[in-house]
XYZ file of C-alpha atoms in Angstrom:
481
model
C 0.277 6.896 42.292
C 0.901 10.724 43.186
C -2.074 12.654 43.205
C -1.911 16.818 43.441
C -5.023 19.113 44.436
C -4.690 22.420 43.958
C -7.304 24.617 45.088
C -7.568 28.076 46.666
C -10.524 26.932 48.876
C -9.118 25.956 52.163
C -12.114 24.543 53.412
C -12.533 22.357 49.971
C -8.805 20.848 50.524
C -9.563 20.534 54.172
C -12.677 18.211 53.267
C -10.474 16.258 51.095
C -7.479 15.820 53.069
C -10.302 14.101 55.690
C -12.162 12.241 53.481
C -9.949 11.260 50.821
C -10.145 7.318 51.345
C -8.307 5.402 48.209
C -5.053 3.733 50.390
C -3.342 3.191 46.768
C -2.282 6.716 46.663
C -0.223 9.533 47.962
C -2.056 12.574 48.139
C -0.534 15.864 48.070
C -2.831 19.457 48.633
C -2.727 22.698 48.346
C -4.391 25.804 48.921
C -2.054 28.713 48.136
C 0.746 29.775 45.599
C 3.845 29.306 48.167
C 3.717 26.009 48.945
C 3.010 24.666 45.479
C 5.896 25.317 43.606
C 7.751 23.417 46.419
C 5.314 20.700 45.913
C 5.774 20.054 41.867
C 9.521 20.207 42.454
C 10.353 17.836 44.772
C 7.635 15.153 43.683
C 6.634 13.300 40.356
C 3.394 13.901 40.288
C 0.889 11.209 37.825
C -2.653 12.919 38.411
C -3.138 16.452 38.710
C -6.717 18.685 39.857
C -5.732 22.388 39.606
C -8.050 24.852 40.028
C -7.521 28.217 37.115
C -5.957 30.606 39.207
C -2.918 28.439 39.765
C -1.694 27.292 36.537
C -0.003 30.402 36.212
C 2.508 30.737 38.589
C 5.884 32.883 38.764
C 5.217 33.564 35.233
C 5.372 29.560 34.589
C 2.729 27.848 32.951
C 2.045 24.983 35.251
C 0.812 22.810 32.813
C 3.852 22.925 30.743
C 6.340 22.515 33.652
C 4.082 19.167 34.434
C 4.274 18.005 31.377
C 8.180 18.373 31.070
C 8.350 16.412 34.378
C 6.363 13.645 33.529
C 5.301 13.058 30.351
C 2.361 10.676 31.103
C 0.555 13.133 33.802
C -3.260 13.541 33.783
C -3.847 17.257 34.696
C -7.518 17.999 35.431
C -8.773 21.870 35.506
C -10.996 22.928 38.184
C -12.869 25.648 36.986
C -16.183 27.845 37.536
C -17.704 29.485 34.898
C -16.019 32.833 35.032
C -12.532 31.218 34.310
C -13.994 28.770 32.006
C -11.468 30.301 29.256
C -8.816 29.889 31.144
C -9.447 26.094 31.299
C -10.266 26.076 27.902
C -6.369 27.689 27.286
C -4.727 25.063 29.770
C -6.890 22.020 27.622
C -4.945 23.446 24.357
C -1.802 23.404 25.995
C -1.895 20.076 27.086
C -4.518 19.330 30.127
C -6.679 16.611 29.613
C -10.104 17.801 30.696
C -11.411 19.810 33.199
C -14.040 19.402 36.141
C -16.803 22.768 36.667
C -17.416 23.499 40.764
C -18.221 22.753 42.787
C -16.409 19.348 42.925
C -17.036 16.645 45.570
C -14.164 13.866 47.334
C -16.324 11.253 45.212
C -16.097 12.326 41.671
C -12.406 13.109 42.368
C -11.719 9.790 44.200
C -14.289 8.153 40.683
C -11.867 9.917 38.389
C -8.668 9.235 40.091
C -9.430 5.225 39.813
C -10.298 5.415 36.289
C -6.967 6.668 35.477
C -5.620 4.217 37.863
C -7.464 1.206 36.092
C -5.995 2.963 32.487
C -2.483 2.741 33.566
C -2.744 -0.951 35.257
C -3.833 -2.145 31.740
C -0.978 -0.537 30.063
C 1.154 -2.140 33.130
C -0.540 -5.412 32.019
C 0.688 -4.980 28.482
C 4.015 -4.037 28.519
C 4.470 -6.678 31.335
C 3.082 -9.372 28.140
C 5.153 -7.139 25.685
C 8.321 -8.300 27.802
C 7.224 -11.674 27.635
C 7.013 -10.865 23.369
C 10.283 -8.880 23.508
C 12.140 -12.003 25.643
C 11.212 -14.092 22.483
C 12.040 -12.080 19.817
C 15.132 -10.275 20.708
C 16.764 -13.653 21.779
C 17.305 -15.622 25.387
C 20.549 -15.463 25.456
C 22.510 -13.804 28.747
C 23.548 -10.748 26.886
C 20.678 -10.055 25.311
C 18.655 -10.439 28.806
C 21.293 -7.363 30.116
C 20.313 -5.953 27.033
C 16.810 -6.127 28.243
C 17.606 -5.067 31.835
C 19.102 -1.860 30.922
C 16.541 -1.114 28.454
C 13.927 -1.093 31.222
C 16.175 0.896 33.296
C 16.127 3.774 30.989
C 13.207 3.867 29.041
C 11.531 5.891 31.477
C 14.680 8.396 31.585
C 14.654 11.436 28.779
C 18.468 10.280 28.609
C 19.790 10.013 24.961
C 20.811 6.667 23.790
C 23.374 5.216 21.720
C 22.573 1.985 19.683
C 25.005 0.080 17.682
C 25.600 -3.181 15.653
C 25.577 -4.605 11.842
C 22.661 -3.475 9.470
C 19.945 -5.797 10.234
C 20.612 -6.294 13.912
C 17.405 -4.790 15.376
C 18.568 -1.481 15.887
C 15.216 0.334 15.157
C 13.412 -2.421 16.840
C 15.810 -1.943 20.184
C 14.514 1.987 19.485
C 11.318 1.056 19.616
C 11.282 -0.800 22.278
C 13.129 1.936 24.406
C 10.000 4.483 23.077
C 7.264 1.744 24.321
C 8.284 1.580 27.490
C 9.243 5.537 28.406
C 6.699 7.822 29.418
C 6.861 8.878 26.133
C 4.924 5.648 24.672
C 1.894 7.874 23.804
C 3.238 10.150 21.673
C 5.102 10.056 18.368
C 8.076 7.841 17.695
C 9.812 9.372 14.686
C 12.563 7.268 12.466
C 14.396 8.822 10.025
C 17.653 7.261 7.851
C 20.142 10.242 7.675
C 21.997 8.611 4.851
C 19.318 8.262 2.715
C 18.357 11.546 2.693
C 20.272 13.887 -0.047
C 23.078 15.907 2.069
C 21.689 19.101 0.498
C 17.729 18.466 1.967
C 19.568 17.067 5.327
C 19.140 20.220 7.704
C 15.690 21.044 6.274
C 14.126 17.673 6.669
C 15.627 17.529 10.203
C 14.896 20.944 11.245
C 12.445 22.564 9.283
C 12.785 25.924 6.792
C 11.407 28.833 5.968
C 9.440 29.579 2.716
C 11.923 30.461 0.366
C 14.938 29.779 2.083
C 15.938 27.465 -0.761
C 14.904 26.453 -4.113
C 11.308 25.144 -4.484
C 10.688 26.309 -0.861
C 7.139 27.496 -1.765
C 5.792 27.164 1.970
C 7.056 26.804 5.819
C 8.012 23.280 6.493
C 8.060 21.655 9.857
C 11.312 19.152 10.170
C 11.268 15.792 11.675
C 12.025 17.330 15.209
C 9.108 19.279 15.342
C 7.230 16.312 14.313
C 8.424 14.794 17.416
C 8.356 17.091 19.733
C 7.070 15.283 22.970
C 8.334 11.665 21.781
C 11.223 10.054 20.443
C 13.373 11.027 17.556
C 15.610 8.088 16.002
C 18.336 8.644 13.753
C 19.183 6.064 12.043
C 22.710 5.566 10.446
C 23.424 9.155 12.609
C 27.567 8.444 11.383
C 26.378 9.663 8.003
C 25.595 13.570 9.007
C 27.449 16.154 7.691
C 29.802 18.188 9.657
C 27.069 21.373 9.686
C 24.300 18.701 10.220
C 26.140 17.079 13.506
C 26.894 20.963 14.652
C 23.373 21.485 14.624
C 22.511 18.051 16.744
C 24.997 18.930 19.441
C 23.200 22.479 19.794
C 19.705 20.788 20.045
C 21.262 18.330 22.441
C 22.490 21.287 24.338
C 19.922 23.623 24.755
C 16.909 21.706 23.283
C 16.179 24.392 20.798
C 16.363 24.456 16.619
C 15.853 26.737 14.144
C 14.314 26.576 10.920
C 16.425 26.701 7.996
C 16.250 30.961 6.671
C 14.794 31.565 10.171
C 16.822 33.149 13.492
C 13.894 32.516 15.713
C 14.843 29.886 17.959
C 12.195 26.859 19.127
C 11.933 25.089 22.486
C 11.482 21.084 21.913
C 10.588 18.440 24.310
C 12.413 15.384 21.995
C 14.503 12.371 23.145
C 16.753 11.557 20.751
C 18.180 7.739 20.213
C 21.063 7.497 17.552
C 22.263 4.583 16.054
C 24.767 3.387 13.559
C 26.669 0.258 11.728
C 29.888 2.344 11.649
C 32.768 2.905 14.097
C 32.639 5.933 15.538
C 35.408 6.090 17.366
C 37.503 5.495 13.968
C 35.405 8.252 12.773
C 36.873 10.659 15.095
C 40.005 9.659 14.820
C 39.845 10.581 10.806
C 37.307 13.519 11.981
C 34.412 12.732 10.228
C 32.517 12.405 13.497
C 32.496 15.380 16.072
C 34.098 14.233 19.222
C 31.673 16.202 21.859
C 28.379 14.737 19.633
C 29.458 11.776 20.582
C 29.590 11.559 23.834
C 26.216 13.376 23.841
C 24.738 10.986 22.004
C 26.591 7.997 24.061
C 24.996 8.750 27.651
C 23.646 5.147 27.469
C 25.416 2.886 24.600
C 23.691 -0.420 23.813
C 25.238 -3.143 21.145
C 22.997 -5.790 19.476
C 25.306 -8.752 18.306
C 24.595 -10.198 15.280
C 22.063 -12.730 14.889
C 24.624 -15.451 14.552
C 25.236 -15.026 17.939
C 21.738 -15.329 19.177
C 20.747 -18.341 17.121
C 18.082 -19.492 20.263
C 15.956 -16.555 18.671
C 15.944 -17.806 14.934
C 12.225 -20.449 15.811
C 10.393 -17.800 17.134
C 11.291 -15.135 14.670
C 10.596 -17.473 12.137
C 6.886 -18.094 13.311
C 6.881 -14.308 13.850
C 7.552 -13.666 10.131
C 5.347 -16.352 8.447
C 2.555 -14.945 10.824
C 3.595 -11.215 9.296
C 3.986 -12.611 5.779
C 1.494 -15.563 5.720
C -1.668 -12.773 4.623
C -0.027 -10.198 3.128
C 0.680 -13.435 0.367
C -2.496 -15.119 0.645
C -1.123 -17.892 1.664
C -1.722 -20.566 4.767
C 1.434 -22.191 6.200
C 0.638 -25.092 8.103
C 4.094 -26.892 7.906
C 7.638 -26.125 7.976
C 9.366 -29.053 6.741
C 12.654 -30.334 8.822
C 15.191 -29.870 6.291
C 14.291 -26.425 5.765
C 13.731 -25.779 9.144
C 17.921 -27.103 9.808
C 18.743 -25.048 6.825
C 17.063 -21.829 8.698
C 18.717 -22.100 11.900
C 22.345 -22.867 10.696
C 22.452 -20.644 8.087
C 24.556 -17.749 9.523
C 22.566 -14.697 8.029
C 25.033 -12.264 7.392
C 22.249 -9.965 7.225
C 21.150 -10.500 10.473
C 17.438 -10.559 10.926
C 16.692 -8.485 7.806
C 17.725 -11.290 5.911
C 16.335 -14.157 7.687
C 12.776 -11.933 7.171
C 13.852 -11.806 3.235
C 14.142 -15.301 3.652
C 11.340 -16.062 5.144
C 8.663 -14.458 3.231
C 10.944 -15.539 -0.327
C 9.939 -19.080 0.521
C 5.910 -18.656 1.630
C 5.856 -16.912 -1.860
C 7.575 -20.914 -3.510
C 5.530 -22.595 -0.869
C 2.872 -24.822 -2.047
C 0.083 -26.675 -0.098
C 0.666 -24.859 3.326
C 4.448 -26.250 3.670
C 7.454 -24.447 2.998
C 10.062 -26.989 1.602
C 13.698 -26.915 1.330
C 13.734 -25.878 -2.243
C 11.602 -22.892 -1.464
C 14.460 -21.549 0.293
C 17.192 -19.536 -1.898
C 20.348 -21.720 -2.925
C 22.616 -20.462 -0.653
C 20.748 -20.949 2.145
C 19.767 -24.928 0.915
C 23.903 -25.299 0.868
C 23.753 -25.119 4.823
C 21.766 -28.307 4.351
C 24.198 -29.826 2.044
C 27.663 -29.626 4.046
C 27.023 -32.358 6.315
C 25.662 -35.820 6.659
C 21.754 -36.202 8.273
C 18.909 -37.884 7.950
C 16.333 -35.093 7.281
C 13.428 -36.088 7.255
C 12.182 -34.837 3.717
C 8.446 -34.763 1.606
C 8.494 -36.021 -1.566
C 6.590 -33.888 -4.203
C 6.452 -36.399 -7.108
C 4.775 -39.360 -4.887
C 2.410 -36.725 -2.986
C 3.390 -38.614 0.532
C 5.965 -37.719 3.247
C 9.021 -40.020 3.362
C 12.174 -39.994 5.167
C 15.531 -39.510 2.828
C 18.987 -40.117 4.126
C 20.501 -37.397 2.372
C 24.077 -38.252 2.095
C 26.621 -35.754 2.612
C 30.285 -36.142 3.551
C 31.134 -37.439 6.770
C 31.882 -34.678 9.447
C 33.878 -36.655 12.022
C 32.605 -37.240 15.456
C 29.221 -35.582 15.166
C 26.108 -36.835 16.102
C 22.631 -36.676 14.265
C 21.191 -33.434 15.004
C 17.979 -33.939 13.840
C 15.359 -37.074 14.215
C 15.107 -39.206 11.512
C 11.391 -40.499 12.981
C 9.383 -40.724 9.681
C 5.754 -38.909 9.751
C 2.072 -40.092 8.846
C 1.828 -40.321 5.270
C -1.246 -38.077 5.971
C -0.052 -36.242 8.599
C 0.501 -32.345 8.436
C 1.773 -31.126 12.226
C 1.207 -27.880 13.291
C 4.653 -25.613 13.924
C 3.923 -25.965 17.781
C 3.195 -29.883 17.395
C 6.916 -30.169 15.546
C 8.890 -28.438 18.174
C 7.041 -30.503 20.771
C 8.279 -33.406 19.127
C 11.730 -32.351 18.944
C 12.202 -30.896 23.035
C 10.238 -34.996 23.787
C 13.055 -36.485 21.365
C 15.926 -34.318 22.840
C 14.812 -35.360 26.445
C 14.860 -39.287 25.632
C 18.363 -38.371 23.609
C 19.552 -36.677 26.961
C 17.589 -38.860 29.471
C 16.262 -36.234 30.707
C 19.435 -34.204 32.151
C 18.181 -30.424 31.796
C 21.818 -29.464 31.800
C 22.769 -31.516 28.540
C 19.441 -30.728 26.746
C 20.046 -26.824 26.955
C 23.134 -26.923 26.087
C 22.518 -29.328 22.978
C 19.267 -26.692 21.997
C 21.068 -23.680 22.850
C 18.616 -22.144 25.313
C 18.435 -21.295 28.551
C 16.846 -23.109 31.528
C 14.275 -20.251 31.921
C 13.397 -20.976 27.911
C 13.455 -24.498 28.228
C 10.803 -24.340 31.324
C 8.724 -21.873 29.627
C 8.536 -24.180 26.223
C 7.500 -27.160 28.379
C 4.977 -25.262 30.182
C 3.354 -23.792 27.097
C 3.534 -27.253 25.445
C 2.208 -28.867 28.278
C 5.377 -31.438 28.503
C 5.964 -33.050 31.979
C 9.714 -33.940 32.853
C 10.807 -37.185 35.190
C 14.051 -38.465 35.646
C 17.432 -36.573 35.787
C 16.864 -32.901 35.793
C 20.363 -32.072 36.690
């Protein structure tokens, strides 16, 4: 952690440069204008205790320039009661709080490892977050370099690029990216630009002056300003008019827009993250799309596949979903039955997650008695049950009990049962965790225990396949080739 202390009281910095005792921290001091421009430039600073005199400097505002550096600074004012307004005018324009003098080494050293504590929590979280994010965006080996750049460039103000079908996770990826910037405490901003009406477009973005249109009745602030100091993401960004995407490339340019009927220009701290279903590079080539917004808007260019290619993912976001949808229905889910849970994972959603979420909450609405059936799910999704030949195990409505049915299907050659055919308590009601512990113990005595075959007949990866069996508390002998 980078500390700065500003202060034009050389005996003060002396007294701190001596006694300044937490080893977690690289301290940096100052006690007159020269050297601390040098200072701010060359260093990221994440805690900041200047004294009045010195936030202006070279007609800068210092805590401004901070700010633009890193995002996530503390800045501290030290002040004495005869600058007290001019602490009072660095707290409006972004400092967090201020400290009167005389200040000792102790309350600095007392504040400095409260903010320290405050960002080790947030460390804490995102570091569980990742765990979250591993889950739900898929373990699969593109989706983990997915992952890897992501936390490459979150911190970065570098624009990104985010492509795939509709349903994919885009905004989610977006999101993600925001979270984990230094950006994560202020607003994250989504906008679809083809679902707003091409005429409204440049105001809703940008902003317009009273009167600068019809029913203009008062200044409006656009989505930019709205997120100035976050993240901007526009959604479906293929779908901007030429004038619209002129205006983009300027802002990504110079960082400035202007109001719709105004000329006055404004400075905004926004990182923009773009994302689309559509080809742009066919675009260009029929001109739709400007050439030079594009690579703007491509510095980093991340592509989701579709969820059909990350079918590992399709469990958890299913337990994600009826957890999401379970209250908003009023409803408790205690069950998912096997044939519907088959008919989930090999349908191949050409909706991508969207859809399977559609799905999802579709059949806790059918579900009765806390277990979501086959027949809760829509037709077309009950068909991927229906194309082949297994033993499912089934419950029986009409007899109130739980029985096994051999469903029969036709005959796909050479294939092998995918699912066990072991037929439950008649009284029995297992938890979703309880069924997929039964299914990795079944797999292993299929596979006698060869870690190779089992994740490659589950589709998951070694690292999933440990993690399950830790969480599940499943010990492994035998082959673990």
């Amino acid at each position: 952690m980078n500390i700065l202390i500003a202060d034009l009281d050389k005996s003060f910095i002396s007294d701190i440069q001596r006694s300044w005792s937490l080893t977690e921290t690289k301290l940096f001091t100052c006690s007159d204008l020269d050297a601390l421009m040098p200072i701010v430039k060359s260093n990221s600073i994440d805690l900041a205790f200047i004294e009045v005199p010195l936030l202006t400097l070279e007609n800068m505002d210092m805590v401004s320039f901070l700010k633009e550096r890193n995002p996530n600074i503390e800045i501290f004012v030290l002040c004495e009661d005869k600058n007290w307004p001019g602490a009072a005018s660095a707290i409006k324009r972004g400092a967090n709080s201020f400290l009167m003098k005389p200040v000792t080494v102790n309350q600095l050293e007392e504040t400095t490892h409260k903010i320290q504590a405050k960002q080790d929590s947030k460390s804490t979280h995102q570091l569980m977050e990742s765990q979250v994010l591993d889950s739900l965006l898929g373990d699969t080996a593109e989706m983990r370099k997915i992952l890897k750049t992501v936390f490459k460039i979150a911190p970065t103000t570098s624009t990104v690029l985010i492509t795939g079908e509709s349903g994919s996770g885009k905004e989610f990826l977006a999101n993600v990216v925001h979270r984990y910037s230094k950006r994560a405490n202020e607003p994250f901003i989504a906008v679809n630009c083809g679902a707003i009406p091409e005429n409204l477009v440049e105001s809703e973005l940008f902003g317009a002056k009273k009167g600068s249109y019809t029913g203009s009745t008062a200044d409006k602030k656009g989505l930019f300003e709205s997120a100035n100091g976050g993240t901007l993401f526009l959604d479906e960004v293929g779908e901007l008019s030429a004038a619209t995407q002129v205006k983009l490339l300027r802002f990504l340019q110079s960082r400035e827009i202007r109001r719709v009927g105004e000329t006055e220009a404004r400075y905004l701290d926004v990182r923009v993250i773009a994302a689309t279903n559509r080809d742009l590079q066919k675009s260009m080539e029929e001109g739709s799309f400007r050439e030079d917004l594009y690579y703007r808007l491509n510095t980093f260019h991340l592509h989701l596949p579709p969820l059909r290619e990350r079918k590992p993912v399709i469990p958890t976001l299913i337990r994600y979903f009826i957890l999401k949808y379970k209250e908003t229905h009023g409803k408790e889910i205690f069950n998912l039955e096997p044939a519907a849970q088959y008919a989930l994972t090999k349908y191949p959603y050409p909706g991508n997650i969207r859809e399977l979420e559609n799905i999802v909450e579709h059949a806790i609405v059918l579900s009765e008695n806390g277990i979501i059936r086959l027949e809760d799910l829509p037709e077309n999704v009950q068909e991927e049950a229906r194309e082949k030949q297994f033993a499912i195990p089934h419950i029986k409505e009409d007899t109130k009990q739980q029985t096994v049915e051999a469903i029969e299907y036709p005959q796909e050659p050479q294939k092998k049962a995918e699912v066990p055919t072991t037929e439950p308590d008649s009284d029995e009601i297992l938890s979703l965790e309880e069924m997929e512990r039964r299914h990795i113990l079944h797999a292993l005595a299929v596979c006698k225990g060869n870690q190779t075959e089992l994740c490659e007949r589950l589709g998951i990866s070694r690292s999933t396949l440990w993690r399950k069996m830790k969480a599940l508390k499943i010990e492994m002998e035998g082959n673990a080739q």
